[in-house]
Coordinates of C-alpha atoms in Angstrom, one line a residue:
X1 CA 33.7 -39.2 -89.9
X2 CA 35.9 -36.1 -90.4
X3 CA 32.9 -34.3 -91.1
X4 CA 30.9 -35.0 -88.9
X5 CA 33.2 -34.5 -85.7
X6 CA 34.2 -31.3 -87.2
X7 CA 30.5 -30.5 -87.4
X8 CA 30.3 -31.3 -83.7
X9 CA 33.5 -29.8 -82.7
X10 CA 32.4 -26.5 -84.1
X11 CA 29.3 -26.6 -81.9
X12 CA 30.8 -27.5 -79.0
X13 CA 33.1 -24.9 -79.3
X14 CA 30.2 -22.6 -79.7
X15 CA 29.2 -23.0 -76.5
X16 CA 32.2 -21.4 -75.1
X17 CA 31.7 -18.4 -77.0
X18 CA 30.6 -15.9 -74.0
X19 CA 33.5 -17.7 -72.1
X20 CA 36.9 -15.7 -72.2
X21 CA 39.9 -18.0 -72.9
X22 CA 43.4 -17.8 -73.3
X23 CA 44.9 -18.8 -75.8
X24 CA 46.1 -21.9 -73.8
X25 CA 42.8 -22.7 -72.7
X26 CA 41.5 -22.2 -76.4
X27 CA 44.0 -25.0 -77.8
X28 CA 43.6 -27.2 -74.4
X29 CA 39.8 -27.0 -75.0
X30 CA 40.1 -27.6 -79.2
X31 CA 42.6 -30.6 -78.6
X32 CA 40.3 -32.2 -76.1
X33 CA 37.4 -32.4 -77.8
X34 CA 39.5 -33.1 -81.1
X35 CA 40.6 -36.4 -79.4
X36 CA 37.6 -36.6 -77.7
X37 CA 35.3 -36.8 -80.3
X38 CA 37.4 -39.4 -82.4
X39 CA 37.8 -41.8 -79.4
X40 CA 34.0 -41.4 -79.1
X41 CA 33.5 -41.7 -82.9
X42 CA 34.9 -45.1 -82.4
X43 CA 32.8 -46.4 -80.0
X44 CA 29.6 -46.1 -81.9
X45 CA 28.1 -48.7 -84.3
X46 CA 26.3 -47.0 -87.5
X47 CA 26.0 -43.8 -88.0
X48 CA 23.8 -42.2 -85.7
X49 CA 25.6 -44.2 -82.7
X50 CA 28.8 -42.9 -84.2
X51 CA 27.7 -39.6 -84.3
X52 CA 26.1 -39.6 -80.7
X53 CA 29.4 -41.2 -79.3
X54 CA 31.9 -38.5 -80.7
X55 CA 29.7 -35.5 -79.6
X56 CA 29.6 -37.4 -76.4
X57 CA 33.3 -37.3 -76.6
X58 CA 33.8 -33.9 -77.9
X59 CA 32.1 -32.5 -75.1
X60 CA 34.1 -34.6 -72.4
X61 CA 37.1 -34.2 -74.2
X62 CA 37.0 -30.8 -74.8
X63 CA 35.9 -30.0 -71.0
X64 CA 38.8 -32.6 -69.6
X65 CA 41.1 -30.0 -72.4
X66 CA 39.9 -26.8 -70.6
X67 CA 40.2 -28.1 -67.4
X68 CA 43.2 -29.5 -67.7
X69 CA 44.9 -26.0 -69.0
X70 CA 42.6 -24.0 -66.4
X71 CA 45.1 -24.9 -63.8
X72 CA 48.1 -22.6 -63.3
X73 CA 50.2 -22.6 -66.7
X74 CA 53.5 -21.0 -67.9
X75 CA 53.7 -17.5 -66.7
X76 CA 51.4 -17.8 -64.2
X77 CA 53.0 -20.9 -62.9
X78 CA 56.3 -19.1 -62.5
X79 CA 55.0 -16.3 -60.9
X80 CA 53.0 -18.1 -58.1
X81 CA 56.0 -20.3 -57.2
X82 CA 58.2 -17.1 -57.6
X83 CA 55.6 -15.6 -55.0
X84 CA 55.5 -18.5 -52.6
X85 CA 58.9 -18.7 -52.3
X86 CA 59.3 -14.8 -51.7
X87 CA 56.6 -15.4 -49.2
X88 CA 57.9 -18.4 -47.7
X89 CA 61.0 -16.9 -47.4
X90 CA 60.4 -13.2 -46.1
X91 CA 57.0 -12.3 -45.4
X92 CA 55.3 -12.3 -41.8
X93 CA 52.5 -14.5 -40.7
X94 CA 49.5 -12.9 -42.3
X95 CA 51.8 -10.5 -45.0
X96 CA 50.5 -10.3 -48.1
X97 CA 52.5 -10.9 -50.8
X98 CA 50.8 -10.2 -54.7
X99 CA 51.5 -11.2 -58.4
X100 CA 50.0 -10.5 -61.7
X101 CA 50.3 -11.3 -65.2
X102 CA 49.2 -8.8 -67.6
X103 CA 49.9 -11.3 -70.6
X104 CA 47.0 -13.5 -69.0
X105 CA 45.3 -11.0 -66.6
X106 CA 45.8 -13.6 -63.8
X107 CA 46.7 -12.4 -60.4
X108 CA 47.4 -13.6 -57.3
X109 CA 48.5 -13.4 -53.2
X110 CA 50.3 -15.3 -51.0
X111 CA 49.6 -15.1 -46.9
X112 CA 51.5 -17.4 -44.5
X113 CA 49.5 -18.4 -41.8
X114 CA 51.2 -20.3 -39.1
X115 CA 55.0 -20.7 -38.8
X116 CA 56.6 -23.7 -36.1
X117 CA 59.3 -26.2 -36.2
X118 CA 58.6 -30.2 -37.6
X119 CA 59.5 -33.0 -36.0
X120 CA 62.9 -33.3 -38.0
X121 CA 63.4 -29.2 -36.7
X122 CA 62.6 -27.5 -39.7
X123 CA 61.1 -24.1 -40.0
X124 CA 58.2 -24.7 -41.6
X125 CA 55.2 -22.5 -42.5
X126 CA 51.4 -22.9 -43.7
X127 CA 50.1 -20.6 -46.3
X128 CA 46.9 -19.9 -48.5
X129 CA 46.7 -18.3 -51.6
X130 CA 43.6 -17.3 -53.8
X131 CA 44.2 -16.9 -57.6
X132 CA 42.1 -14.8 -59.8
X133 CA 41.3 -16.0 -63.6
X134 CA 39.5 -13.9 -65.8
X135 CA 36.6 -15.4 -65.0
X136 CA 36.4 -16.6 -61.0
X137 CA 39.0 -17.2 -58.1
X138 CA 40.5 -20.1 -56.3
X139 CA 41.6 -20.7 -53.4
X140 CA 43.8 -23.4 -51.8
X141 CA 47.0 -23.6 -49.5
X142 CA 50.2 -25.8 -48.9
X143 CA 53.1 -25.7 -46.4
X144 CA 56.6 -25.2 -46.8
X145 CA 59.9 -26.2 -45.0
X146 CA 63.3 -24.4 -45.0
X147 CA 66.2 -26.3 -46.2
X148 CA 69.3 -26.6 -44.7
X149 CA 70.9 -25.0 -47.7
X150 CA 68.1 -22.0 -46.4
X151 CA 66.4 -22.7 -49.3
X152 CA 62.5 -23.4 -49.0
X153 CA 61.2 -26.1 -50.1
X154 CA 56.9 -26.3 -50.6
X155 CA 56.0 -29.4 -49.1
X156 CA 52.5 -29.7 -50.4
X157 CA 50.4 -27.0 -52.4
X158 CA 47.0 -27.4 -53.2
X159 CA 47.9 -25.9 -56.9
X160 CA 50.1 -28.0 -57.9

């Protein structure tokens, strides 16, 4: 068993070799289709079934892995939320506020769009923001509300 979902695991992996990863999407990716390919392994009967199962889980584990460690992580994570809030807080409706990350080569901006008052009276503001991986760009957006501490608090964020 060990061998041969180390077997697959390798070419699985291999797949991803023109893809540039982190090193957090490298051990997301490894430890998903590690786990993915031994669940899978289990589910076969024999040894070709076995063997077809745990590539079948590498490959969905190891994507679910990458996926899940794609999102915003660490660094990054701090400096969009450190960006949102500086936004939130300070910039006009349709400022741009920016962040990178050289340890990652992420980046990022923050625009507010719309600013009004909720029901409850709370300044509150709509944003978008578009984050740039090393290899493509999101987008999504999110509102916040001012505290009454003044503090701002993000509401919903399509990141998150």
């Amino acid at each position: 068993m060990k061998k041969v979902t180390s077997i697959v695991l390798i070419l699985a992996l291999g797949g991803c070799a023109n893809v540039q990863m982190n090193r957090e999407e490298m051990l997301g990716t490894a430890a998903g289709a590690a786990i993915g390919g031994i669940v899978g392994y289990q589910f076969g009967g024999g040894l070709l079934m076995n063997s077809l199962f745990a590539t079948a889980g590498t490959l969905v584990g190891g994507t679910a892995g990458y996926m899940t460690t794609r999102a915003l992580m660490g660094t990054d994570r701090r400096a969009y939320d450190d960006t949102t809030q500086k936004g939130l807080a300070s910039a006009g409706d349709g400022q741009v506020v920016e962040w990178s990350n050289p340890e990652t080569g992420n980046s990022g901006i923050f625009r507010a769009t719309q600013s009004y008052r909720n029901a409850q009276g709370q300044q509150c503001r709509q944003y978008r923001s578009t984050v740039a991986f090393t290899d493509g760009v999101r987008s999504g957006g999110g509102i916040g509300c001012q505290q009454a501490d003044g503090s701002w608090k993000v509401i919903t964020d399509d990141f998150s």
